[in-house]
Coordinates of C-alpha atoms in Angstrom, one line a residue:
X1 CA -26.6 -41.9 -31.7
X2 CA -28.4 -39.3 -29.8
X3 CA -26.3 -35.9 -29.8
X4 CA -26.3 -33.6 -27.1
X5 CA -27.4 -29.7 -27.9
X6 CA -24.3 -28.1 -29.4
X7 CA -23.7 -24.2 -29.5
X8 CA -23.7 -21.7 -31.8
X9 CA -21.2 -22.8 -33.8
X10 CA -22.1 -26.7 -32.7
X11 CA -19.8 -29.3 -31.3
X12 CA -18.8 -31.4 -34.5
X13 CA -17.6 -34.9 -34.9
X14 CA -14.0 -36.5 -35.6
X15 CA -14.8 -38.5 -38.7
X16 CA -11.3 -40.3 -38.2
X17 CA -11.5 -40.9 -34.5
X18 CA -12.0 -44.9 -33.7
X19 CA -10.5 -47.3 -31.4
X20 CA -7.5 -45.8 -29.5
X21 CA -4.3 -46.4 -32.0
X22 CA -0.9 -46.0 -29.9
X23 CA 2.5 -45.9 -31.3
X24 CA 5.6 -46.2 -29.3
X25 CA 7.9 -43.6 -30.5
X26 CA 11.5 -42.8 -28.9
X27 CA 11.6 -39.1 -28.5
X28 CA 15.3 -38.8 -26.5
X29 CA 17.8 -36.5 -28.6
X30 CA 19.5 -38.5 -31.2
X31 CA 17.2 -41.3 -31.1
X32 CA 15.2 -42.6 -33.8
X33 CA 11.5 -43.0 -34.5
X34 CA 10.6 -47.2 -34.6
X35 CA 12.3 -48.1 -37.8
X36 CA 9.2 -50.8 -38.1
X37 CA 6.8 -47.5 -38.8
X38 CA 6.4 -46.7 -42.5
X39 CA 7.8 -43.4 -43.8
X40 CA 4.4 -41.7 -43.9
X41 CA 3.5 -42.9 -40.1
X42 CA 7.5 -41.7 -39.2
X43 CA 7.3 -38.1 -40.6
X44 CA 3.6 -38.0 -38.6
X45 CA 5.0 -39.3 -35.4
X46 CA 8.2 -36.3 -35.9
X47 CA 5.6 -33.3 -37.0
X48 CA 3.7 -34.5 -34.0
X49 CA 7.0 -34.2 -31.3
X50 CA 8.1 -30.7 -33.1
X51 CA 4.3 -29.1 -32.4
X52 CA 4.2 -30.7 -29.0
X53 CA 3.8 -27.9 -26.1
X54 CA 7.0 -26.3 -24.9
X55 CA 8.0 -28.5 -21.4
X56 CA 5.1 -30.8 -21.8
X57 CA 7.1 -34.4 -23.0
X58 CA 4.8 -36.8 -25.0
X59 CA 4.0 -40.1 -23.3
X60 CA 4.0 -43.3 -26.0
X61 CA 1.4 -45.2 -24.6
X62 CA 3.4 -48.3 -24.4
X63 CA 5.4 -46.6 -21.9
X64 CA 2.1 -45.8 -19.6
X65 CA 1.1 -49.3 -20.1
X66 CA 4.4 -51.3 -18.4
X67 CA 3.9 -48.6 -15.7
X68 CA 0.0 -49.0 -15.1
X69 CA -3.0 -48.3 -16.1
X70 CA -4.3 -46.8 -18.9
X71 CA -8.1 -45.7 -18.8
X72 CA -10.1 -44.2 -22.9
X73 CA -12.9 -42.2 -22.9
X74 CA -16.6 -43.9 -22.7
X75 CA -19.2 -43.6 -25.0
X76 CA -19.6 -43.2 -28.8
X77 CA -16.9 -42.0 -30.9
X78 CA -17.8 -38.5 -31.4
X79 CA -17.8 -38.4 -27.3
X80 CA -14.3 -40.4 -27.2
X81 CA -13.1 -37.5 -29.5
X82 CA -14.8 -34.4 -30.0
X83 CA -14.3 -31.7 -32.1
X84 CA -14.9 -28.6 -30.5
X85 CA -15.7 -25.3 -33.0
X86 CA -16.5 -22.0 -33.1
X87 CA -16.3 -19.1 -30.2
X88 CA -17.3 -20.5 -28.2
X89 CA -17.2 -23.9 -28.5
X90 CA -18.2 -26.7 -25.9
X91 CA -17.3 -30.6 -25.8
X92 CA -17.0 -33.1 -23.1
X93 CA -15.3 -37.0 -22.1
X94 CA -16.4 -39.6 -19.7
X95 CA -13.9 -41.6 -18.2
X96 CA -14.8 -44.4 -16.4
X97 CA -12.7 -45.4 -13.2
X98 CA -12.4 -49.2 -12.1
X99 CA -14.5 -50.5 -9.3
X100 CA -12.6 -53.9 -8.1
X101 CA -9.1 -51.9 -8.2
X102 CA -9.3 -48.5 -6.8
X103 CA -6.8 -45.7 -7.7
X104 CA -4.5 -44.2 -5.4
X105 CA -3.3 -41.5 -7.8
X106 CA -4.1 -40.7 -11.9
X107 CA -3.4 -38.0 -14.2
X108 CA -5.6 -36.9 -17.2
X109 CA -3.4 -36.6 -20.4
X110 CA -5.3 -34.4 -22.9
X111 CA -3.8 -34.5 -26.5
X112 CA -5.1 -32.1 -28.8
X113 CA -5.1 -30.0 -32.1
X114 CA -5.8 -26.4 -32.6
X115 CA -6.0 -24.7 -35.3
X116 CA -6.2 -20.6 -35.3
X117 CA -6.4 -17.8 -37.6
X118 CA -4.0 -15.3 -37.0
X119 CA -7.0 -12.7 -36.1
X120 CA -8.3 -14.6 -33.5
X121 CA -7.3 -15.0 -29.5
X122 CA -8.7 -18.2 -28.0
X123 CA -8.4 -20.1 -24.9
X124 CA -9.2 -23.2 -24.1
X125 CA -10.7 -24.5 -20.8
X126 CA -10.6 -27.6 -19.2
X127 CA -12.8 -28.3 -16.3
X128 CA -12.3 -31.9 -14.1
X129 CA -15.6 -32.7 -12.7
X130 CA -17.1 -29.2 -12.9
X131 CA -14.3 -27.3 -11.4
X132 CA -12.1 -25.3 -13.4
X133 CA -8.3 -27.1 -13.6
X134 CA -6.5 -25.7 -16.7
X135 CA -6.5 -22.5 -18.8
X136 CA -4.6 -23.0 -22.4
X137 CA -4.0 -19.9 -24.2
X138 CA -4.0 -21.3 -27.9
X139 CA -1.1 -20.0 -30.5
X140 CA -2.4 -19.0 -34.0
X141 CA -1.7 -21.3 -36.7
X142 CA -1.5 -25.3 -36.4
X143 CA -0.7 -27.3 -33.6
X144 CA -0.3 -30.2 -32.0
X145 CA -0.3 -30.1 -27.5
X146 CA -0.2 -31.6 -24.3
X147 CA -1.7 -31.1 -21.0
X148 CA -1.3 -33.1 -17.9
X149 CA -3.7 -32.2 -15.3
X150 CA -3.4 -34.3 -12.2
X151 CA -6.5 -35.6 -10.6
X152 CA -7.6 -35.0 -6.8
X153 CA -8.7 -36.9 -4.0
X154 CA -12.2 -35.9 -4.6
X155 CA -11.7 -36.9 -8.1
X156 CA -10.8 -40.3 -7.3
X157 CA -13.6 -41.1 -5.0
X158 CA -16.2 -41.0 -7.8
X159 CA -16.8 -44.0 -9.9
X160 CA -16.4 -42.1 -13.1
X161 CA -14.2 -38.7 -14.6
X162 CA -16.2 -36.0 -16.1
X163 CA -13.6 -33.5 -18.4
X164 CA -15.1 -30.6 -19.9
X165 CA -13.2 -28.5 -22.8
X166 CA -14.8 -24.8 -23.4
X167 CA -13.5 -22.6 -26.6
X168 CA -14.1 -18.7 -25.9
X169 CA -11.8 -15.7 -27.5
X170 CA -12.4 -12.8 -29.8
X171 CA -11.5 -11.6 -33.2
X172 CA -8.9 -8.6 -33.3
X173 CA -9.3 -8.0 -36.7
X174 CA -13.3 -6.6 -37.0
X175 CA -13.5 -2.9 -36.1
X176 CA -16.6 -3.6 -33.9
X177 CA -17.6 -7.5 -33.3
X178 CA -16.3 -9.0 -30.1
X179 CA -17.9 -12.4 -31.8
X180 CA -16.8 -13.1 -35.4
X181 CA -13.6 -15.4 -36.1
X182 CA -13.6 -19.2 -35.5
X183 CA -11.4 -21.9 -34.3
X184 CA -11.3 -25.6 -33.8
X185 CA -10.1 -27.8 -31.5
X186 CA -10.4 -31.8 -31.9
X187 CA -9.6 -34.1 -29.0
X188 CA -7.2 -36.7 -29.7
X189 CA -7.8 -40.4 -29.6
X190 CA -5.0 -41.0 -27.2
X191 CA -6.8 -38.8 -25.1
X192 CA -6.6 -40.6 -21.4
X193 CA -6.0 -41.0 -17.8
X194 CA -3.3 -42.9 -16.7
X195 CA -2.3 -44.1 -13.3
X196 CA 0.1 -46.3 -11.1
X197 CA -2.3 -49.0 -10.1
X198 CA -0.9 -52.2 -11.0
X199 CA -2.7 -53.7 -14.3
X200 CA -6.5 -54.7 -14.0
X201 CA -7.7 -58.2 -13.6
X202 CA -11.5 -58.1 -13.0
X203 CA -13.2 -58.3 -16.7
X204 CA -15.4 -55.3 -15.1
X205 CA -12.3 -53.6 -14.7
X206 CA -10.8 -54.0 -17.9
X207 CA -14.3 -53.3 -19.6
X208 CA -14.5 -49.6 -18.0
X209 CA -10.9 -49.0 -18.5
X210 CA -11.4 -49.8 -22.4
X211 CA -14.2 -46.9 -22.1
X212 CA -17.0 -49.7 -21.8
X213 CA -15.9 -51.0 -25.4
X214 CA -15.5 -54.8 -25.9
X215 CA -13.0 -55.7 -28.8
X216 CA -13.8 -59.7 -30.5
X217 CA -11.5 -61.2 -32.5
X218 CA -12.6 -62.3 -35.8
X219 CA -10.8 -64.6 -37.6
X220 CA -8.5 -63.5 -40.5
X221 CA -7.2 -67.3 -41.2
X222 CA -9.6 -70.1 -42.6
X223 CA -12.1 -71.4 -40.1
X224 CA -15.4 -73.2 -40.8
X225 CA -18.6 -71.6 -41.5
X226 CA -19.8 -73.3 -37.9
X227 CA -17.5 -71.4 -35.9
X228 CA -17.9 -68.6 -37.8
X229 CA -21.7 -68.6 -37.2
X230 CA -21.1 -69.6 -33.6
X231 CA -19.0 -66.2 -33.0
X232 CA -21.2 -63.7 -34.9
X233 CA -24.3 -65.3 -32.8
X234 CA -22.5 -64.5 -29.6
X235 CA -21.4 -61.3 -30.3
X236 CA -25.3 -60.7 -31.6
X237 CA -26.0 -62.1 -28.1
X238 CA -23.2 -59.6 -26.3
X239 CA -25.1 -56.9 -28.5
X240 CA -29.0 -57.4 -27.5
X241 CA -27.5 -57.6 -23.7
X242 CA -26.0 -54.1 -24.1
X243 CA -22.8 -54.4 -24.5
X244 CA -20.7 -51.8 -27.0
X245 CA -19.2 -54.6 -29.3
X246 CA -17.1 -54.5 -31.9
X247 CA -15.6 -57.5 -34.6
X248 CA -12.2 -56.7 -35.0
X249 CA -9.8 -58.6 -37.2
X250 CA -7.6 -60.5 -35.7
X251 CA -4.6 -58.9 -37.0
X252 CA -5.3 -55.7 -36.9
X253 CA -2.8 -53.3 -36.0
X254 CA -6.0 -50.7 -34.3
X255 CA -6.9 -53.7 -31.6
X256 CA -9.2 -52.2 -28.9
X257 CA -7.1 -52.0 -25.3
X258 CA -9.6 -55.0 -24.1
X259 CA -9.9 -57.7 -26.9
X260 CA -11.3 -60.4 -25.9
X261 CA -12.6 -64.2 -26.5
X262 CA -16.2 -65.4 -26.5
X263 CA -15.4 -66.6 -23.2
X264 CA -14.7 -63.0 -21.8
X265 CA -18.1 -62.3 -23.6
X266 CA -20.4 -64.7 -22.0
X267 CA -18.3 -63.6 -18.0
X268 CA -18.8 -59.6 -19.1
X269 CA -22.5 -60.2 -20.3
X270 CA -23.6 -62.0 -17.1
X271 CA -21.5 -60.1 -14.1
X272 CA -22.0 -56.7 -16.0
X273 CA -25.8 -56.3 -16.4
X274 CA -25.8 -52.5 -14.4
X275 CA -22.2 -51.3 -16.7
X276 CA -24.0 -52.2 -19.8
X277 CA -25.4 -49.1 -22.0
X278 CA -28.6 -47.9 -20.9
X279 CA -31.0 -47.3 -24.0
X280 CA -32.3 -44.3 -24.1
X281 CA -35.8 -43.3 -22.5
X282 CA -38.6 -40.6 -23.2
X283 CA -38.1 -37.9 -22.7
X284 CA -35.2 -37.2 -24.3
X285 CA -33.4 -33.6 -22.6
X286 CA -31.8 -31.3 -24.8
X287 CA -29.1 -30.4 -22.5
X288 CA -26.4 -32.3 -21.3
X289 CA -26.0 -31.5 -17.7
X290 CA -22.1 -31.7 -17.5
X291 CA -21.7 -28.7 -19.9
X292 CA -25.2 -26.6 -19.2
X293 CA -27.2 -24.5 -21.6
X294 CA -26.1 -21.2 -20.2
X295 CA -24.2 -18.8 -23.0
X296 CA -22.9 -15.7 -23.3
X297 CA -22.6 -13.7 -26.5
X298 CA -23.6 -11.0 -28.9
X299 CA -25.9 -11.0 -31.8
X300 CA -27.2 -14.5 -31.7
X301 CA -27.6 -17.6 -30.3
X302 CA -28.4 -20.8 -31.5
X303 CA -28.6 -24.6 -29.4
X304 CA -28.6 -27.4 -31.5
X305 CA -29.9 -30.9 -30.6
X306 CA -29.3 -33.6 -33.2
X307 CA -31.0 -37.1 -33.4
X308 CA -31.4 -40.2 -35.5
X309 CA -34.9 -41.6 -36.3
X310 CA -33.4 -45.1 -35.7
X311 CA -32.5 -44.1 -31.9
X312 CA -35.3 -42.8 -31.1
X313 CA -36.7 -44.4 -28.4
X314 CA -39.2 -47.7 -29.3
X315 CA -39.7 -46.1 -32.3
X316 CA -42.2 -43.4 -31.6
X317 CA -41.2 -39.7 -33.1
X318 CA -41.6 -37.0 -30.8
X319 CA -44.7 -35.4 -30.4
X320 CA -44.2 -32.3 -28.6
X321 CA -40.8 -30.1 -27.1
X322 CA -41.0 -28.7 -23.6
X323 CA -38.8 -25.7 -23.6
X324 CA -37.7 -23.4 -20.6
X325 CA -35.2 -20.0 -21.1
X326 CA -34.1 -18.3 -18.5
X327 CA -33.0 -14.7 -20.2
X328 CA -30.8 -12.2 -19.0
X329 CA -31.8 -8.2 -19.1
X330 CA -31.5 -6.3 -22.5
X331 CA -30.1 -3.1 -21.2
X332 CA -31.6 0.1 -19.5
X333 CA -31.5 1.7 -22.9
X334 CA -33.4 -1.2 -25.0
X335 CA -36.0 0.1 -26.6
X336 CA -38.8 -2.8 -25.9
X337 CA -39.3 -4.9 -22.8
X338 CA -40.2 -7.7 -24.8
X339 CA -37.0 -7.0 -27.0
X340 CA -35.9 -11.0 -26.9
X341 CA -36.8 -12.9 -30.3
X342 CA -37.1 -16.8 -29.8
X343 CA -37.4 -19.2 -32.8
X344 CA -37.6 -23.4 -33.2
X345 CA -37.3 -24.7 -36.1
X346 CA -36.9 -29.1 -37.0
X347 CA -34.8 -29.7 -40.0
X348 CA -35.9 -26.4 -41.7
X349 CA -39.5 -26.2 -40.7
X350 CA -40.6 -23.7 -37.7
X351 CA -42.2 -25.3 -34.9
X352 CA -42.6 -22.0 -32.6
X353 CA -41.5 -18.2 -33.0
X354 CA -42.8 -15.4 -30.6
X355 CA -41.1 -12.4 -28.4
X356 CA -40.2 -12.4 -24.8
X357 CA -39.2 -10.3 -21.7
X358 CA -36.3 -10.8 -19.3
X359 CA -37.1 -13.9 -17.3
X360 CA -37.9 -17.4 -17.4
X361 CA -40.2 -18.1 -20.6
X362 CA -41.8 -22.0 -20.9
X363 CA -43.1 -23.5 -24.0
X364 CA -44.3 -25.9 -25.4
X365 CA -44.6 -26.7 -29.1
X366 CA -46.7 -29.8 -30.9
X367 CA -44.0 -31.9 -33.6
X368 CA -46.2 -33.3 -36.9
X369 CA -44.8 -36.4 -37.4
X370 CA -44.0 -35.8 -40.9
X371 CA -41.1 -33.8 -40.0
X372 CA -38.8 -36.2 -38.0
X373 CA -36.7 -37.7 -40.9
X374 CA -33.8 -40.4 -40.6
X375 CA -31.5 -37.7 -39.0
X376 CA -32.8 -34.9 -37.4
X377 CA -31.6 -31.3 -36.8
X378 CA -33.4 -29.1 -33.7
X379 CA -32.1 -25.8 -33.3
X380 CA -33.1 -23.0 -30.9
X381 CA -32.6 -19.4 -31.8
X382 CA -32.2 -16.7 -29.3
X383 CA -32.0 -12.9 -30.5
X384 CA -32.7 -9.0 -30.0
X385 CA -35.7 -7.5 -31.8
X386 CA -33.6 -4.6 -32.2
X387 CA -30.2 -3.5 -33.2
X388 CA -28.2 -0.1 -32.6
X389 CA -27.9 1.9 -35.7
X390 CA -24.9 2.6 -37.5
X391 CA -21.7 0.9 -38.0
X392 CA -21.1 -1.6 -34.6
X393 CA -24.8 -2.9 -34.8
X394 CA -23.3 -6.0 -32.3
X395 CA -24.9 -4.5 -29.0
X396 CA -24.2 -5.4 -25.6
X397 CA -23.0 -8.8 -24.2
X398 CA -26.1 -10.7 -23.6
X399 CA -27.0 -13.6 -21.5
X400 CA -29.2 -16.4 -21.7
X401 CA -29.5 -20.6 -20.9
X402 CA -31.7 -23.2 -22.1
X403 CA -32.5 -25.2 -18.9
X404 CA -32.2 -28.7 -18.4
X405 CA -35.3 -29.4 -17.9
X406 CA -36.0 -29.0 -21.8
X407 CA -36.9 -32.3 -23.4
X408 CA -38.8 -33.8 -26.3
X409 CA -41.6 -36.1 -25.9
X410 CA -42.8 -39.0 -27.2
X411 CA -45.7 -38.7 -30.3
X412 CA -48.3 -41.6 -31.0
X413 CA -46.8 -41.8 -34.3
X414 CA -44.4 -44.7 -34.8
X415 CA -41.4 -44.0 -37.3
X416 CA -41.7 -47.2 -39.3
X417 CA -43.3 -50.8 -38.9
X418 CA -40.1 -52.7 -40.0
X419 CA -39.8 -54.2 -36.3
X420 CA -43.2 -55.2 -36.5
X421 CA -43.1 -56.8 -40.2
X422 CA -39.9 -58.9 -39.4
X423 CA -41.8 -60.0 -36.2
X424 CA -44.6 -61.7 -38.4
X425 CA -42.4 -62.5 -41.4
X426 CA -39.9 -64.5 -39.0
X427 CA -42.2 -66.1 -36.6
X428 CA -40.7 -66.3 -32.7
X429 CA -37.9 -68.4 -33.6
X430 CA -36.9 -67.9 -36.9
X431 CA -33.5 -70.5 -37.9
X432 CA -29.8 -69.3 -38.8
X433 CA -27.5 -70.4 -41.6
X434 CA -24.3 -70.1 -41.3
X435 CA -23.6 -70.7 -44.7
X436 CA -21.0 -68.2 -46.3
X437 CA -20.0 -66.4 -42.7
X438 CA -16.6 -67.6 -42.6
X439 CA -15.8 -65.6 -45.8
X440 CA -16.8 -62.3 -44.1
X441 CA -14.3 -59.7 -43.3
X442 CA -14.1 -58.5 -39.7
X443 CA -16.2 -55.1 -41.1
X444 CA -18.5 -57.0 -43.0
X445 CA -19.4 -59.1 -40.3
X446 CA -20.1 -56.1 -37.8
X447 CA -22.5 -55.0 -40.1
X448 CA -24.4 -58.3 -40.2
X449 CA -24.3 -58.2 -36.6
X450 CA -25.8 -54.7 -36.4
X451 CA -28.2 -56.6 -38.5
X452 CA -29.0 -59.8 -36.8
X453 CA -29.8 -57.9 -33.4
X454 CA -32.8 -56.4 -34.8
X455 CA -34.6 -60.1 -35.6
X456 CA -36.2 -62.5 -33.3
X457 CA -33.9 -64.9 -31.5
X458 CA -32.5 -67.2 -34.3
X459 CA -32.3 -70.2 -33.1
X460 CA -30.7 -74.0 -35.0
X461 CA -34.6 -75.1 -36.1
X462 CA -36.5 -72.6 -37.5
X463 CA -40.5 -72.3 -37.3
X464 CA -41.0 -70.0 -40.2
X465 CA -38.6 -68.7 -41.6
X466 CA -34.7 -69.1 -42.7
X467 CA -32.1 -66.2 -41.9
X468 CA -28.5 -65.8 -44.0
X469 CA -26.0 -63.5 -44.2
X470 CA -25.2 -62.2 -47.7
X471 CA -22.5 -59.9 -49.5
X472 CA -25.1 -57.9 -51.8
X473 CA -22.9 -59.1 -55.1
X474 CA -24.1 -62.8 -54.6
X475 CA -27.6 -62.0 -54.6
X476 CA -29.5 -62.7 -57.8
X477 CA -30.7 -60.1 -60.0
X478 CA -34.7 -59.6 -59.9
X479 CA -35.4 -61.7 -62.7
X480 CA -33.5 -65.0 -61.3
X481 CA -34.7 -64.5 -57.8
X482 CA -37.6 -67.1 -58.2
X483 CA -35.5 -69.7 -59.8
X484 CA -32.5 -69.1 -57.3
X485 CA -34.8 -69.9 -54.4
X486 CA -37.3 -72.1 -55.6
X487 CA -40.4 -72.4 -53.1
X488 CA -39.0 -69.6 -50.9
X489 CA -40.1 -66.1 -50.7
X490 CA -37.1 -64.1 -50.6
X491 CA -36.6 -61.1 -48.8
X492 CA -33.6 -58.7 -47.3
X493 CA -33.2 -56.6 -44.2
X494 CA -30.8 -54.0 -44.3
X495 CA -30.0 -51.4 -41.7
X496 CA -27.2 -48.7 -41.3
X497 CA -27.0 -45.0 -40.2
X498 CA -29.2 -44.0 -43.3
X499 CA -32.0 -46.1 -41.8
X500 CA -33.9 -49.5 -42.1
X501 CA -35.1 -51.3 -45.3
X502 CA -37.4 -54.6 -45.5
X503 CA -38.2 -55.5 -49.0
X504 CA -38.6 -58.5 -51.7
X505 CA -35.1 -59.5 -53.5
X506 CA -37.1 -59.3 -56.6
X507 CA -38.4 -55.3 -55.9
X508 CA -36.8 -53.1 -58.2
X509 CA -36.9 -50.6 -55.4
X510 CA -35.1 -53.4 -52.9
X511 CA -32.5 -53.5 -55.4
X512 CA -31.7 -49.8 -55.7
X513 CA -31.1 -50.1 -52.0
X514 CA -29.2 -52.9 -52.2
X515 CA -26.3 -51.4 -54.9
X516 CA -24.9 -49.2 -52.0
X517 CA -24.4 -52.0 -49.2
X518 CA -22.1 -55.0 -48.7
X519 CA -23.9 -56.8 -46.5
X520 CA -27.8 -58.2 -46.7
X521 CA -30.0 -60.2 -44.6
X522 CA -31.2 -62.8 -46.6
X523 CA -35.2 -64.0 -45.5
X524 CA -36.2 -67.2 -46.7
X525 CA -40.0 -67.9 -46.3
X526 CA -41.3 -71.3 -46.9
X527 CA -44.2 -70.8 -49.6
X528 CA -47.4 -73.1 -48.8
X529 CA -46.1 -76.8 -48.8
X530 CA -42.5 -76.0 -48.9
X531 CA -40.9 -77.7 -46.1
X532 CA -38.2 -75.0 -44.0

């Protein structure tokens, strides 16, 4: 997924964060923690409590959802909970508010985890909307907090929440630096905004509310491959049309807050074509226009912009970045007018480097193609020419923003021809076999579905081709790939965040590829007189 441009010290990414996991915990003196929680989730639940901000009471989620409404975070996972690092560090949350069933009254209920070095004093900011609501002065060491921030009228009359966290402070313990010393922050996944509004009923509703994330049950029990097939086409179906799906077993104790049947699907995929993701679009802007690209430090400054080859946009790699800075003065006593040093480097390579005045600079700076890899790494520098001399070489406070109008655009150059190989390998209609999908586990089929979603529309009867889904430890070695599928070419598809693969079962190379995944698309093509 497309990152937005992170500071100095960038906005990172809470590995563990995933669906919204709630535990109802009694916190009342002389009361005990849910006796059906095992010891290791207990002793979490009481460190939690004892760290929790002095007058700020922890709300178990169950109790917010008997009394109303309880809306996550949209978007991705790093975006439901980010980790904010560094001084300063910058993240931001989306929540989007129902449509059918308008709120009266909410309150955003921001759980989060600091951790501090003892040399450093940090605050942490919190901005509703773009205007400054809460100021948290955060304790050295490790904790665990709470802030309720009640939303406004104003607040309530937009269709969707914007919260914005900001990490500044200084270190005490350098004899000069006003800008050494870290800390972090990470968002918790109970993050939310709860309200009194009685409990949704529109599936729109309910979709937004479960921060536009659709939760399908996947059998844990027995059921027939047929049904099996029947669910993971739908949800391939629910995917294509936009919709932020996941397979999630059926037990599971980490259900989604909107699980629902294929029914639910097919209503949300019809009624919801304008809530659905949007893909993105050339050009792609550096900035995200919630947080800015405005900064203030000493030293250095660096915005970072990450992206993944298999995001980019129809598959072209950028061609060229548009750039505009807008730099503050250097000082009366600075040396050079054009004192600013400005560098652009893609994953380790420098695109542009040159020195500027005080003002607004533009630039623009031609990308080779044979830079952009399968995850990318843009980073902006922004420095003096010159340092004082002797031992506090920091300087003044500076002052500088990468605009939003910065963007990359779109190369000739296309990343790969995988789409276009499956395309004439699979025919328009290539045909689905369910065979083997009621054995998949609910993980192993959201891979496949990931999967499936690239191809042509599969269909009962196939025209040229036959598609399976495969755990890679059934698959023949090379040498019994011809005998195993007599009259067949056979080929696999595979696809994760490392990037795509099409190759023959029987290439050695295929096969490397193949050791580290579960899951395989399995492409049968009829050889000449071999009837499909």
């Amino acid at each position: 997924m497309l990152k937005w441009v992170l500071p100095v010290v960038g906005l990172g990414v809470l590995g563990a964060a995933g669906w919204a996991t709630y535990v109802t915990v009694q916190v009342a003196r002389g009361q005990e923690v849910n006796p059906g929680l095992s010891p290791a989730q207990i002793s979490a639940v009481r460190a939690s409590v004892a760290r929790v901000l002095p007058g700020a009471t922890p709300t178990p989620a169950a109790a917010i959802l008997s009394g109303g409404t309880t809306i996550l975070p949209a978007g991705s996972l790093s975006e439901r909970a980010p980790a904010l690092t560094g001084l300063p560090g910058y993240g931001r949350m989306t929540f989007l508010l129902p449509r059918e069933t308008r709120l009266t009254e909410a309150e955003a209920i921001l759980r989060f985890d600091s951790e501090i070095p003892l040399n450093v004093n940090a605050t942490l900011r919190v901005s509703v909307n773009g205007a400054r609501r809460a100021d948290v002065l955060l304790a050295d060491g490790r904790e665990t907090r709470e802030l309720r921030i009640p939303l406004q009228e104003q607040d309530l009359a937009l269709n969707s929440v914007q919260i914005t966290f900001a990490i500044t402070g200084v270190s005490t313990s350098s004899v000069c630096s006003v800008n050494t010393g870290n800390a972090l922050v990470n968002i918790l996944p109970g993050t939310m905004i709860a309200t009194n509004a009685p409990p949704l009923d529109s599936i729109s509703d309910r979709y937004r509310a479960a921060g536009q994330r659709f939760g399908l049950s996947w059998p844990t029990v027995a059921i027939d491959d047929a049904q099996a097939g029947t669910a993971l086409l739908a949800a391939v179906e629910g995917l294509k049309s936009g919709l932020n799906l996941n397979l999630v077993a059926e037990d599971s104790i980490d259900a989604p807050q909107f699980l629902g049947t294929l029914e639910d699907l097919n209503t949300l995929g019809a009624l919801l074509p304008s809530d659905t993701a949007v893909a993105a679009k050339w050009p792609l802007q550096l900035i995200d226009p919630a947080v800015g690209g405005g900064r203030s430090f000493t030293g250095t400054q660096v915005w970072r912009y990450g992206y993944a080859a298999a995001d980019l946009p129809d598959g072209r790699a950028p061609g060229r970045i548009d750039y505009s800075l807008n730099l503050g003065t250097l000082g009366a006593d600075h040396p050079r007018e054009d004192g600013w040093m400005v560098s652009v480097m893609l994953n380790g390579h420098l695109l542009d480097s040159f020195a500027a005045s005080a003002g607004k600079v533009a630039r623009s700076a031609d990308i080779p193609a044979a830079l952009t890899g399968l995850s990318n790494q843009l980073e902006i520098t922004l420095g003096r020419a010159y340092g004082d001399e002797g031992i506090c070489n920091d300087g003044p406070l500076l002052v500088a923003e990468l605009e939003s109008t910065s963007v990359l655009q779109p190369g000739t150059a296309v990343i790969d021809d995988i789409p276009a190989q499956l395309q004439r390998l699979l025919g328009a209609h290539p045909r689905f076999d369910a065979g083997g999908t009621a054995a998949l586990l609910s993980f192993e089929a959201q891979a496949a579905m990931m999967m499936l979603a690239d191809l042509p529309p599969l269909a009962s009867v196939g025209d040229k081709a036959e598609v399976l889904v495969a755990r890679t430890l059934d698959l023949p070695l090379p040498e019994n790939v011809s005998a195993a599928y007599l009259g067949y070419e056979a080929w696999v598809y595979l696809r994760d965040d490392r990037g795509r693969v099409l190759g023959r079962l029987d290439d050695p190379a295929t096969q490397r590829q193949l050791a580290d995944r579960a899951v395989a698309i399995l492409i049968l093509v009829p050889r000449s007189g071999t009837v499909l």
